[in-house]
Amino acid sequence: MPFRAAAHARAAQCGRRGERGAVTAELALGILAVVPLLGFLVTGLAAGIMQVRAEEAVRAAAREVARGETWEAASARARSVAGEAAEPSFSTDGSIVTVTVHIPIPGPIASAAAMTAQASAKLPLEETR
């Protein structure tokens, strides 16, 4: 007890009595600023990874179509590369096929913003004899 009283007396003399707990409050505010920042950084990292997956999946699906495989086989190949959440789509415009893959980005921030990674590729249809 005598030690505590002496500490209070020193704090009162230095004018620091009103600053007790200031470091704790500053730390709490700092954590409140860092947690959302980390959330955005992790979301950005996940978006980058999903974009690379989408590009790999569209490349694999386009290769399947170029080989003459069915669109179902190309869709299966895209999902095997990018995961079951991948949504491949195909469209034709004359002799050009467009393959597009959409992948939802995981995480609460990306889900709230409905973020998706997208990649597409165009390739000519080969004539069959």
N, CA, C and O atoms as a GROMACS GRO file, in nm:
protein
  516
    1MET      N    1   0.081  -0.120   0.000
    1MET     CA    2   0.000   0.000   0.000
    1MET      C    3   0.085   0.127   0.000
    1MET      O    4   0.053   0.221  -0.072
    2PRO      N    5   0.192   0.131   0.078
    2PRO     CA    6   0.271   0.253   0.077
    2PRO      C    7   0.329   0.282  -0.062
    2PRO      O    8   0.343   0.398  -0.101
    3PHE      N    9   0.363   0.175  -0.134
    3PHE     CA   10   0.420   0.194  -0.268
    3PHE      C   11   0.317   0.256  -0.362
    3PHE      O   12   0.349   0.345  -0.441
    4ARG      N   13   0.192   0.207  -0.355
    4ARG     CA   14   0.085   0.259  -0.440
    4ARG      C   15   0.057   0.406  -0.410
    4ARG      O   16   0.038   0.486  -0.501
    5ALA      N   17   0.056   0.441  -0.283
    5ALA     CA   18   0.032   0.580  -0.245
    5ALA      C   19   0.145   0.670  -0.297
    5ALA      O   20   0.120   0.782  -0.341
    6ALA      N   21   0.266   0.620  -0.292
    6ALA     CA   22   0.380   0.698  -0.341
    6ALA      C   23   0.370   0.715  -0.492
    6ALA      O   24   0.403   0.822  -0.544
    7ALA      N   25   0.325   0.612  -0.564
    7ALA     CA   26   0.309   0.623  -0.709
    7ALA      C   27   0.203   0.725  -0.744
    7ALA      O   28   0.220   0.803  -0.838
    8HIS      N   29   0.093   0.725  -0.671
    8HIS     CA   30  -0.012   0.823  -0.696
    8HIS      C   31   0.038   0.965  -0.667
    8HIS      O   32   0.004   1.060  -0.738
    9ALA      N   33   0.116   0.978  -0.562
    9ALA     CA   34   0.168   1.110  -0.527
    9ALA      C   35   0.261   1.160  -0.638
    9ALA      O   36   0.257   1.278  -0.674
   10ARG      N   37   0.346   1.070  -0.692
   10ARG     CA   38   0.436   1.111  -0.800
   10ARG      C   39   0.356   1.147  -0.925
   10ARG      O   40   0.389   1.244  -0.994
   11ALA      N   41   0.252   1.070  -0.955
   11ALA     CA   42   0.171   1.098  -1.073
   11ALA      C   43   0.099   1.231  -1.058
   11ALA      O   44   0.085   1.306  -1.155
   12ALA      N   45   0.053   1.260  -0.940
   12ALA     CA   46  -0.017   1.386  -0.917
   12ALA      C   47   0.079   1.504  -0.931
   12ALA      O   48   0.041   1.610  -0.981
   13GLN      N   49   0.203   1.484  -0.886
   13GLN     CA   50   0.300   1.592  -0.896
   13GLN      C   51   0.338   1.619  -1.041
   13GLN      O   52   0.363   1.733  -1.078
   14CYS      N   53   0.343   1.515  -1.123
   14CYS     CA   54   0.384   1.531  -1.263
   14CYS      C   55   0.267   1.570  -1.352
   14CYS      O   56   0.288   1.599  -1.470
   15GLY      N   57   0.147   1.571  -1.301
   15GLY     CA   58   0.031   1.608  -1.381
   15GLY      C   59  -0.018   1.495  -1.470
   15GLY      O   60  -0.089   1.522  -1.567
   16ARG      N   61   0.017   1.372  -1.442
   16ARG     CA   62  -0.020   1.259  -1.526
   16ARG      C   63  -0.137   1.180  -1.472
   16ARG      O   64  -0.173   1.079  -1.532
   17ARG      N   65  -0.194   1.218  -1.367
   17ARG     CA   66  -0.302   1.139  -1.307
   17ARG      C   67  -0.418   1.124  -1.406
   17ARG      O   68  -0.480   1.017  -1.409
   18GLY      N   69  -0.449   1.224  -1.485
   18GLY     CA   70  -0.559   1.218  -1.581
   18GLY      C   71  -0.528   1.135  -1.705
   18GLY      O   72  -0.617   1.105  -1.783
   19GLU      N   73  -0.402   1.098  -1.722
   19GLU     CA   74  -0.362   1.022  -1.840
   19GLU      C   75  -0.356   0.872  -1.815
   19GLU      O   76  -0.313   0.798  -1.904
   20ARG      N   77  -0.396   0.826  -1.700
   20ARG     CA   78  -0.392   0.681  -1.672
   20ARG      C   79  -0.486   0.609  -1.767
   20ARG      O   80  -0.601   0.648  -1.781
   21GLY      N   81  -0.438   0.505  -1.830
   21GLY     CA   82  -0.519   0.428  -1.924
   21GLY      C   83  -0.518   0.483  -2.065
   21GLY      O   84  -0.587   0.429  -2.152
   22ALA      N   85  -0.442   0.587  -2.090
   22ALA     CA   86  -0.439   0.647  -2.223
   22ALA      C   87  -0.378   0.552  -2.325
   22ALA      O   88  -0.425   0.546  -2.439
   23VAL      N   89  -0.277   0.478  -2.286
   23VAL     CA   90  -0.214   0.383  -2.378
   23VAL      C   91  -0.313   0.273  -2.414
   23VAL      O   92  -0.319   0.230  -2.530
   24THR      N   93  -0.390   0.227  -2.318
   24THR     CA   94  -0.489   0.124  -2.344
   24THR      C   95  -0.594   0.174  -2.442
   24THR      O   96  -0.634   0.101  -2.533
   25ALA      N   97  -0.640   0.296  -2.426
   25ALA     CA   98  -0.739   0.353  -2.517
   25ALA      C   99  -0.682   0.370  -2.657
   25ALA      O  100  -0.749   0.342  -2.756
   26GLU      N  101  -0.558   0.417  -2.666
   26GLU     CA  102  -0.495   0.433  -2.796
   26GLU      C  103  -0.475   0.299  -2.865
   26GLU      O  104  -0.493   0.288  -2.986
   27LEU      N  105  -0.438   0.198  -2.790
   27LEU     CA  106  -0.422   0.064  -2.845
   27LEU      C  107  -0.556   0.010  -2.897
   27LEU      O  108  -0.562  -0.050  -3.004
   28ALA      N  109  -0.662   0.032  -2.822
   28ALA     CA  110  -0.794  -0.014  -2.865
   28ALA      C  111  -0.836   0.055  -2.994
   28ALA      O  112  -0.891  -0.010  -3.084
   29LEU      N  113  -0.811   0.184  -3.005
   29LEU     CA  114  -0.844   0.256  -3.128
   29LEU      C  115  -0.757   0.210  -3.244
   29LEU      O  116  -0.803   0.202  -3.358
   30GLY      N  117  -0.632   0.182  -3.215
   30GLY     CA  118  -0.543   0.131  -3.319
   30GLY      C  119  -0.588  -0.004  -3.372
   30GLY      O  120  -0.583  -0.028  -3.493
   31ILE      N  121  -0.631  -0.091  -3.283
   31ILE     CA  122  -0.680  -0.222  -3.325
   31ILE      C  123  -0.805  -0.206  -3.410
   31ILE      O  124  -0.823  -0.277  -3.508
   32LEU      N  125  -0.892  -0.112  -3.371
   32LEU     CA  126  -1.013  -0.088  -3.450
   32LEU      C  127  -0.981  -0.039  -3.590
   32LEU      O  128  -1.059  -0.062  -3.683
   33ALA      N  129  -0.870   0.026  -3.608
   33ALA     CA  130  -0.830   0.072  -3.741
   33ALA      C  131  -0.760  -0.037  -3.820
   33ALA      O  132  -0.773  -0.043  -3.942
   34VAL      N  133  -0.686  -0.124  -3.752
   34VAL     CA  134  -0.607  -0.226  -3.820
   34VAL      C  135  -0.693  -0.344  -3.866
   34VAL      O  136  -0.667  -0.399  -3.973
   35VAL      N  137  -0.793  -0.382  -3.791
   35VAL     CA  138  -0.874  -0.499  -3.826
   35VAL      C  139  -0.945  -0.480  -3.961
   35VAL      O  140  -0.937  -0.571  -4.044
   36PRO      N  141  -1.013  -0.369  -3.988
   36PRO     CA  142  -1.073  -0.352  -4.121
   36PRO      C  143  -0.968  -0.346  -4.232
   36PRO      O  144  -0.990  -0.396  -4.342
   37LEU      N  145  -0.854  -0.285  -4.203
   37LEU     CA  146  -0.747  -0.280  -4.303
   37LEU      C  147  -0.701  -0.421  -4.339
   37LEU      O  148  -0.683  -0.451  -4.457
   38LEU      N  149  -0.683  -0.506  -4.240
   38LEU     CA  150  -0.647  -0.645  -4.267
   38LEU      C  151  -0.754  -0.716  -4.348
   38LEU      O  152  -0.724  -0.795  -4.437
   39GLY      N  153  -0.882  -0.687  -4.317
   39GLY     CA  154  -0.991  -0.746  -4.394
   39GLY      C  155  -0.984  -0.709  -4.540
   39GLY      O  156  -1.003  -0.794  -4.627
   40PHE      N  157  -0.956  -0.582  -4.568
   40PHE     CA  158  -0.945  -0.538  -4.708
   40PHE      C  159  -0.822  -0.598  -4.775
   40PHE      O  160  -0.827  -0.632  -4.894
   41LEU      N  161  -0.712  -0.611  -4.703
   41LEU     CA  162  -0.592  -0.672  -4.761
   41LEU      C  163  -0.614  -0.819  -4.794
   41LEU      O  164  -0.572  -0.865  -4.900
   42VAL      N  165  -0.680  -0.892  -4.705
   42VAL     CA  166  -0.707  -1.034  -4.730
   42VAL      C  167  -0.804  -1.048  -4.847
   42VAL      O  168  -0.790  -1.139  -4.928
   43THR      N  169  -0.903  -0.959  -4.856
   43THR     CA  170  -0.997  -0.962  -4.968
   43THR      C  171  -0.924  -0.935  -5.100
   43THR      O  172  -0.952  -1.000  -5.200
   44GLY      N  173  -0.833  -0.841  -5.099
   44GLY     CA  174  -0.754  -0.813  -5.219
   44GLY      C  175  -0.669  -0.931  -5.260
   44GLY      O  176  -0.656  -0.961  -5.379
   45LEU      N  177  -0.610  -0.998  -5.163
   45LEU     CA  178  -0.530  -1.117  -5.191
   45LEU      C  179  -0.618  -1.227  -5.249
   45LEU      O  180  -0.580  -1.293  -5.346
   46ALA      N  181  -0.736  -1.248  -5.189
   46ALA     CA  182  -0.829  -1.350  -5.240
   46ALA      C  183  -0.875  -1.316  -5.381
   46ALA      O  184  -0.889  -1.405  -5.465
   47ALA      N  185  -0.898  -1.188  -5.409
   47ALA     CA  186  -0.939  -1.147  -5.543
   47ALA      C  187  -0.829  -1.177  -5.645
   47ALA      O  188  -0.858  -1.222  -5.756
   48GLY      N  189  -0.706  -1.152  -5.609
   48GLY     CA  190  -0.595  -1.183  -5.698
   48GLY      C  191  -0.582  -1.331  -5.726
   48GLY      O  192  -0.559  -1.371  -5.840
   49ILE      N  193  -0.596  -1.411  -5.623
   49ILE     CA  194  -0.588  -1.556  -5.640
   49ILE      C  195  -0.703  -1.607  -5.728
   49ILE      O  196  -0.682  -1.690  -5.815
   50MET      N  197  -0.824  -1.556  -5.704
   50MET     CA  198  -0.939  -1.600  -5.783
   50MET      C  199  -0.926  -1.554  -5.929
   50MET      O  200  -0.972  -1.624  -6.019
   51GLN      N  201  -0.865  -1.439  -5.953
   51GLN     CA  202  -0.845  -1.393  -6.090
   51GLN      C  203  -0.750  -1.487  -6.165
   51GLN      O  204  -0.775  -1.520  -6.280
   52VAL      N  205  -0.644  -1.528  -6.099
   52VAL     CA  206  -0.550  -1.622  -6.161
   52VAL      C  207  -0.620  -1.755  -6.189
   52VAL      O  208  -0.600  -1.815  -6.294
   53ARG      N  209  -0.702  -1.800  -6.095
   53ARG     CA  210  -0.777  -1.925  -6.117
   53ARG      C  211  -0.873  -1.912  -6.234
   53ARG      O  212  -0.887  -2.005  -6.313
   54ALA      N  213  -0.939  -1.797  -6.245
   54ALA     CA  214  -1.032  -1.777  -6.356
   54ALA      C  215  -0.958  -1.780  -6.489
   54ALA      O  216  -1.008  -1.837  -6.586
   55GLU      N  217  -0.842  -1.719  -6.495
   55GLU     CA  218  -0.764  -1.719  -6.619
   55GLU      C  219  -0.716  -1.859  -6.654
   55GLU      O  220  -0.718  -1.897  -6.772
   56GLU      N  221  -0.674  -1.936  -6.555
   56GLU     CA  222  -0.633  -2.073  -6.582
   56GLU      C  223  -0.751  -2.158  -6.627
   56GLU      O  224  -0.737  -2.242  -6.716
   57ALA      N  225  -0.867  -2.137  -6.566
   57ALA     CA  226  -0.986  -2.214  -6.602
   57ALA      C  227  -1.034  -2.182  -6.742
   57ALA      O  228  -1.072  -2.272  -6.816
   58VAL      N  229  -1.033  -2.055  -6.780
   58VAL     CA  230  -1.079  -2.019  -6.914
   58VAL      C  231  -0.981  -2.070  -7.018
   58VAL      O  232  -1.021  -2.110  -7.128
   59ARG      N  233  -0.854  -2.071  -6.985
   59ARG     CA  234  -0.754  -2.126  -7.077
   59ARG      C  235  -0.776  -2.275  -7.097
   59ARG      O  236  -0.770  -2.324  -7.210
   60ALA      N  237  -0.801  -2.348  -6.988
   60ALA     CA  238  -0.825  -2.493  -6.998
   60ALA      C  239  -0.953  -2.523  -7.075
   60ALA      O  240  -0.955  -2.614  -7.157
   61ALA      N  241  -1.060  -2.446  -7.050
   61ALA     CA  242  -1.186  -2.468  -7.121
   61ALA      C  243  -1.171  -2.436  -7.269
   61ALA      O  244  -1.226  -2.507  -7.354
   62ALA      N  245  -1.098  -2.330  -7.302
   62ALA     CA  246  -1.077  -2.294  -7.442
   62ALA      C  247  -0.997  -2.402  -7.515
   62ALA      O  248  -1.023  -2.431  -7.632
   63ARG      N  249  -0.900  -2.462  -7.446
   63ARG     CA  250  -0.826  -2.572  -7.506
   63ARG      C  251  -0.916  -2.689  -7.538
   63ARG      O  252  -0.905  -2.751  -7.644
   64GLU      N  253  -1.009  -2.720  -7.444
   64GLU     CA  254  -1.102  -2.831  -7.466
   64GLU      C  255  -1.191  -2.803  -7.587
   64GLU      O  256  -1.214  -2.891  -7.670
   65VAL      N  257  -1.241  -2.680  -7.597
   65VAL     CA  258  -1.326  -2.645  -7.711
   65VAL      C  259  -1.246  -2.652  -7.841
   65VAL      O  260  -1.297  -2.699  -7.942
   66ALA      N  261  -1.122  -2.605  -7.838
   66ALA     CA  262  -1.037  -2.608  -7.957
   66ALA      C  263  -1.010  -2.750  -8.003
   66ALA      O  264  -0.992  -2.775  -8.122
   67ARG      N  265  -1.006  -2.843  -7.910
   67ARG     CA  266  -0.984  -2.984  -7.945
   67ARG      C  267  -1.110  -3.050  -8.002
   67ARG      O  268  -1.105  -3.162  -8.052
   68GLY      N  269  -1.222  -2.979  -7.993
   68GLY     CA  270  -1.346  -3.035  -8.046
   68GLY      C  271  -1.432  -3.102  -7.940
   68GLY      O  272  -1.528  -3.172  -7.973
   69GLU      N  273  -1.398  -3.082  -7.813
   69GLU     CA  274  -1.478  -3.141  -7.706
   69GLU      C  275  -1.610  -3.065  -7.692
   69GLU      O  276  -1.624  -2.953  -7.740
   70THR      N  277  -1.705  -3.127  -7.625
   70THR     CA  278  -1.834  -3.063  -7.602
   70THR      C  279  -1.819  -2.952  -7.498
   70THR      O  280  -1.720  -2.947  -7.425
   71TRP      N  281  -1.919  -2.864  -7.495
   71TRP     CA  282  -1.916  -2.756  -7.397
   71TRP      C  283  -1.930  -2.810  -7.256
   71TRP      O  284  -1.877  -2.751  -7.161
   72GLU      N  285  -2.000  -2.921  -7.240
   72GLU     CA  286  -2.012  -2.983  -7.107
   72GLU      C  287  -1.876  -3.031  -7.058
   72GLU      O  288  -1.841  -3.014  -6.942
   73ALA      N  289  -1.798  -3.092  -7.149
   73ALA     CA  290  -1.664  -3.138  -7.112
   73ALA      C  291  -1.573  -3.020  -7.079
   73ALA      O  292  -1.493  -3.026  -6.986
   74ALA      N  293  -1.587  -2.913  -7.156
   74ALA     CA  294  -1.507  -2.793  -7.129
   74ALA      C  295  -1.547  -2.730  -6.996
   74ALA      O  296  -1.462  -2.680  -6.922
   75SER      N  297  -1.678  -2.731  -6.966
   75SER     CA  298  -1.724  -2.679  -6.836
   75SER      C  299  -1.668  -2.761  -6.721
   75SER      O  300  -1.624  -2.707  -6.620
   76ALA      N  301  -1.670  -2.893  -6.738
   76ALA     CA  302  -1.615  -2.981  -6.634
   76ALA      C  303  -1.466  -2.954  -6.614
   76ALA      O  304  -1.417  -2.954  -6.501
   77ARG      N  305  -1.396  -2.931  -6.723
   77ARG     CA  306  -1.252  -2.903  -6.713
   77ARG      C  307  -1.228  -2.769  -6.641
   77ARG      O  308  -1.138  -2.758  -6.558
   78ALA      N  309  -1.309  -2.669  -6.673
   78ALA     CA  310  -1.294  -2.539  -6.607
   78ALA      C  311  -1.321  -2.551  -6.457
   78ALA      O  312  -1.249  -2.492  -6.377
   79ARG      N  313  -1.422  -2.628  -6.420
   79ARG     CA  314  -1.453  -2.647  -6.277
   79ARG      C  315  -1.345  -2.728  -6.207
   79ARG      O  316  -1.319  -2.708  -6.088
   80SER      N  317  -1.282  -2.820  -6.280
   80SER     CA  318  -1.175  -2.898  -6.216
   80SER      C  319  -1.053  -2.810  -6.188
   80SER      O  320  -0.978  -2.836  -6.094
   81VAL      N  321  -1.034  -2.707  -6.269
   81VAL     CA  322  -0.921  -2.616  -6.248
   81VAL      C  323  -0.953  -2.510  -6.143
   81VAL      O  324  -0.872  -2.483  -6.055
   82ALA      N  325  -1.072  -2.450  -6.152
   82ALA     CA  326  -1.104  -2.335  -6.068
   82ALA      C  327  -1.192  -2.369  -5.949
   82ALA      O  328  -1.212  -2.283  -5.863
   83GLY      N  329  -1.243  -2.489  -5.939
   83GLY     CA  330  -1.330  -2.525  -5.828
   83GLY      C  331  -1.476  -2.525  -5.870
   83GLY      O  332  -1.512  -2.473  -5.975
   84GLU      N  333  -1.558  -2.585  -5.787
   84GLU     CA  334  -1.700  -2.601  -5.819
   84GLU      C  335  -1.776  -2.470  -5.823
   84GLU      O  336  -1.884  -2.464  -5.881
   85ALA      N  337  -1.724  -2.365  -5.763
   85ALA     CA  338  -1.793  -2.236  -5.765
   85ALA      C  339  -1.780  -2.164  -5.899
   85ALA      O  340  -1.850  -2.066  -5.924
   86ALA      N  341  -1.691  -2.212  -5.985
   86ALA     CA  342  -1.670  -2.149  -6.116
   86ALA      C  343  -1.795  -2.165  -6.202
   86ALA      O  344  -1.859  -2.270  -6.203
   87GLU      N  345  -1.826  -2.059  -6.275
   87GLU     CA  346  -1.942  -2.059  -6.364
   87GLU      C  347  -1.895  -2.032  -6.507
   87GLU      O  348  -1.888  -1.917  -6.549
   88PRO      N  349  -1.864  -2.139  -6.582
   88PRO     CA  350  -1.821  -2.118  -6.721
   88PRO      C  351  -1.942  -2.095  -6.812
   88PRO      O  352  -2.049  -2.151  -6.789
   89SER      N  353  -1.924  -2.013  -6.913
   89SER     CA  354  -2.028  -1.992  -7.013
   89SER      C  355  -1.963  -1.985  -7.151
   89SER      O  356  -1.846  -1.948  -7.165
   90PHE      N  357  -2.041  -2.019  -7.251
   90PHE     CA  358  -1.991  -2.026  -7.388
   90PHE      C  359  -2.089  -1.953  -7.479
   90PHE      O  360  -2.210  -1.961  -7.458
   91SER      N  361  -2.038  -1.884  -7.578
   91SER     CA  362  -2.124  -1.821  -7.678
   91SER      C  363  -2.052  -1.823  -7.812
   91SER      O  364  -1.929  -1.824  -7.818
   92THR      N  365  -2.130  -1.823  -7.918
   92THR     CA  366  -2.072  -1.822  -8.051
   92THR      C  367  -2.120  -1.698  -8.126
   92THR      O  368  -2.232  -1.652  -8.108
   93ASP      N  369  -2.033  -1.647  -8.207
   93ASP     CA  370  -2.066  -1.534  -8.294
   93ASP      C  371  -2.005  -1.567  -8.430
   93ASP      O  372  -1.890  -1.533  -8.458
   94GLY      N  373  -2.082  -1.631  -8.512
   94GLY     CA  374  -2.030  -1.676  -8.640
   94GLY      C  375  -1.932  -1.791  -8.619
   94GLY      O  376  -1.971  -1.898  -8.573
   95SER      N  377  -1.807  -1.768  -8.653
   95SER     CA  378  -1.707  -1.874  -8.638
   95SER      C  379  -1.617  -1.850  -8.516
   95SER      O  380  -1.512  -1.913  -8.505
   96ILE      N  381  -1.657  -1.762  -8.426
   96ILE     CA  382  -1.579  -1.732  -8.306
   96ILE      C  383  -1.654  -1.781  -8.183
   96ILE      O  384  -1.773  -1.753  -8.166
   97VAL      N  385  -1.584  -1.855  -8.097
   97VAL     CA  386  -1.640  -1.900  -7.970
   97VAL      C  387  -1.577  -1.816  -7.859
   97VAL      O  388  -1.456  -1.796  -7.856
   98THR      N  389  -1.662  -1.768  -7.769
   98THR     CA  390  -1.615  -1.694  -7.653
   98THR      C  391  -1.640  -1.778  -7.528
   98THR      O  392  -1.753  -1.819  -7.502
   99VAL      N  393  -1.535  -1.805  -7.454
   99VAL     CA  394  -1.543  -1.879  -7.329
   99VAL      C  395  -1.522  -1.779  -7.216
   99VAL      O  396  -1.424  -1.705  -7.215
  100THR      N  397  -1.614  -1.778  -7.120
  100THR     CA  398  -1.605  -1.686  -7.007
  100THR      C  399  -1.622  -1.765  -6.878
  100THR      O  400  -1.706  -1.855  -6.870
  101VAL      N  401  -1.542  -1.733  -6.779
  101VAL     CA  402  -1.552  -1.797  -6.648
  101VAL      C  403  -1.567  -1.689  -6.542
  101VAL      O  404  -1.488  -1.594  -6.537
  102HIS      N  405  -1.668  -1.704  -6.457
  102HIS     CA  406  -1.690  -1.616  -6.342
  102HIS      C  407  -1.668  -1.698  -6.215
  102HIS      O  408  -1.716  -1.811  -6.206
  103ILE      N  409  -1.596  -1.643  -6.120
  103ILE     CA  410  -1.574  -1.709  -5.991
  103ILE      C  411  -1.604  -1.608  -5.881
  103ILE      O  412  -1.544  -1.501  -5.878
  104PRO      N  413  -1.697  -1.640  -5.789
  104PRO     CA  414  -1.721  -1.548  -5.677
  104PRO      C  415  -1.600  -1.545  -5.585
  104PRO      O  416  -1.537  -1.648  -5.559
  105ILE      N  417  -1.568  -1.428  -5.536
  105ILE     CA  418  -1.454  -1.411  -5.445
  105ILE      C  419  -1.503  -1.438  -5.303
  105ILE      O  420  -1.602  -1.379  -5.260
  106PRO      N  421  -1.434  -1.526  -5.230
  106PRO     CA  422  -1.479  -1.558  -5.094
  106PRO      C  423  -1.448  -1.447  -4.995
  106PRO      O  424  -1.361  -1.363  -5.018
  107GLY      N  425  -1.520  -1.450  -4.884
  107GLY     CA  426  -1.495  -1.356  -4.776
  107GLY      C  427  -1.613  -1.264  -4.755
  107GLY      O  428  -1.691  -1.239  -4.848
  108PRO      N  429  -1.627  -1.212  -4.634
  108PRO     CA  430  -1.744  -1.129  -4.603
  108PRO      C  431  -1.746  -0.996  -4.678
  108PRO      O  432  -1.853  -0.951  -4.718
  109ILE      N  433  -1.632  -0.934  -4.697
  109ILE     CA  434  -1.629  -0.805  -4.767
  109ILE      C  435  -1.661  -0.825  -4.914
  109ILE      O  436  -1.739  -0.750  -4.972
  110ALA      N  437  -1.600  -0.927  -4.975
  110ALA     CA  438  -1.625  -0.954  -5.117
  110ALA      C  439  -1.768  -1.000  -5.140
  110ALA      O  440  -1.829  -0.965  -5.240
  111SER      N  441  -1.822  -1.079  -5.048
  111SER     CA  442  -1.960  -1.124  -5.062
  111SER      C  443  -2.057  -1.007  -5.052
  111SER      O  444  -2.155  -1.000  -5.126
  112ALA      N  445  -2.031  -0.916  -4.960
  112ALA     CA  446  -2.118  -0.799  -4.944
  112ALA      C  447  -2.115  -0.712  -5.069
  112ALA      O  448  -2.216  -0.651  -5.104
  113ALA      N  449  -2.001  -0.705  -5.134
  113ALA     CA  450  -1.987  -0.624  -5.255
  113ALA      C  451  -2.016  -0.703  -5.382
  113ALA      O  452  -2.008  -0.648  -5.492
  114ALA      N  453  -2.049  -0.832  -5.369
  114ALA     CA  454  -2.076  -0.922  -5.482
  114ALA      C  455  -1.961  -0.920  -5.583
  114ALA      O  456  -1.983  -0.910  -5.704
  115MET      N  457  -1.840  -0.932  -5.532
  115MET     CA  458  -1.721  -0.930  -5.617
  115MET      C  459  -1.701  -1.065  -5.684
  115MET      O  460  -1.716  -1.169  -5.620
  116THR      N  461  -1.667  -1.063  -5.812
  116THR     CA  462  -1.636  -1.186  -5.884
  116THR      C  463  -1.510  -1.163  -5.967
  116THR      O  464  -1.481  -1.051  -6.010
  117ALA      N  465  -1.439  -1.271  -5.989
  117ALA     CA  466  -1.326  -1.268  -6.081
  117ALA      C  467  -1.378  -1.319  -6.215
  117ALA      O  468  -1.457  -1.413  -6.219
  118GLN      N  469  -1.335  -1.257  -6.322
  118GLN     CA  470  -1.384  -1.294  -6.454
  118GLN      C  471  -1.270  -1.299  -6.552
  118GLN      O  472  -1.180  -1.214  -6.549
  119ALA      N  473  -1.272  -1.398  -6.639
  119ALA     CA  474  -1.176  -1.407  -6.748
  119ALA      C  475  -1.248  -1.461  -6.870
  119ALA      O  476  -1.343  -1.539  -6.857
  120SER      N  477  -1.204  -1.420  -6.988
  120SER     CA  478  -1.266  -1.471  -7.110
  120SER      C  479  -1.159  -1.490  -7.217
  120SER      O  480  -1.053  -1.428  -7.215
  121ALA      N  481  -1.193  -1.579  -7.309
  121ALA     CA  482  -1.104  -1.607  -7.421
  121ALA      C  483  -1.188  -1.627  -7.546
  121ALA      O  484  -1.298  -1.682  -7.539
  122LYS      N  485  -1.136  -1.582  -7.658
  122LYS     CA  486  -1.203  -1.601  -7.787
  122LYS      C  487  -1.115  -1.687  -7.875
  122LYS      O  488  -0.993  -1.672  -7.877
  123LEU      N  489  -1.179  -1.778  -7.948
  123LEU     CA  490  -1.104  -1.863  -8.037
  123LEU      C  491  -1.190  -1.897  -8.158
  123LEU      O  492  -1.312  -1.904  -8.147
  124PRO      N  493  -1.127  -1.919  -8.272
  124PRO     CA  494  -1.204  -1.952  -8.393
  124PRO      C  495  -1.248  -2.098  -8.390
  124PRO      O  496  -1.176  -2.186  -8.342
  125LEU      N  497  -1.368  -2.122  -8.442
  125LEU     CA  498  -1.416  -2.258  -8.457
  125LEU      C  499  -1.346  -2.320  -8.578
  125LEU      O  500  -1.330  -2.256  -8.681
  126GLU      N  501  -1.307  -2.443  -8.563
  126GLU     CA  502  -1.245  -2.511  -8.675
  126GLU      C  503  -1.352  -2.580  -8.757
  126GLU      O  504  -1.450  -2.633  -8.702
  127GLU      N  505  -1.334  -2.579  -8.885
  127GLU     CA  506  -1.430  -2.644  -8.974
  127GLU      C  507  -1.412  -2.795  -8.964
  127GLU      O  508  -1.300  -2.846  -8.968
  128THR      N  509  -1.524  -2.867  -8.952
  128THR     CA  510  -1.518  -3.013  -8.949
  128THR      C  511  -1.556  -3.066  -9.084
  128THR      O  512  -1.646  -3.012  -9.149
  129ARG      N  513  -1.490  -3.169  -9.128
  129ARG     CA  514  -1.515  -3.225  -9.262
  129ARG      C  515  -1.592  -3.352  -9.255
  129ARG      O  516  -1.622  -3.412  -9.358
   0.00000   0.00000   0.00000
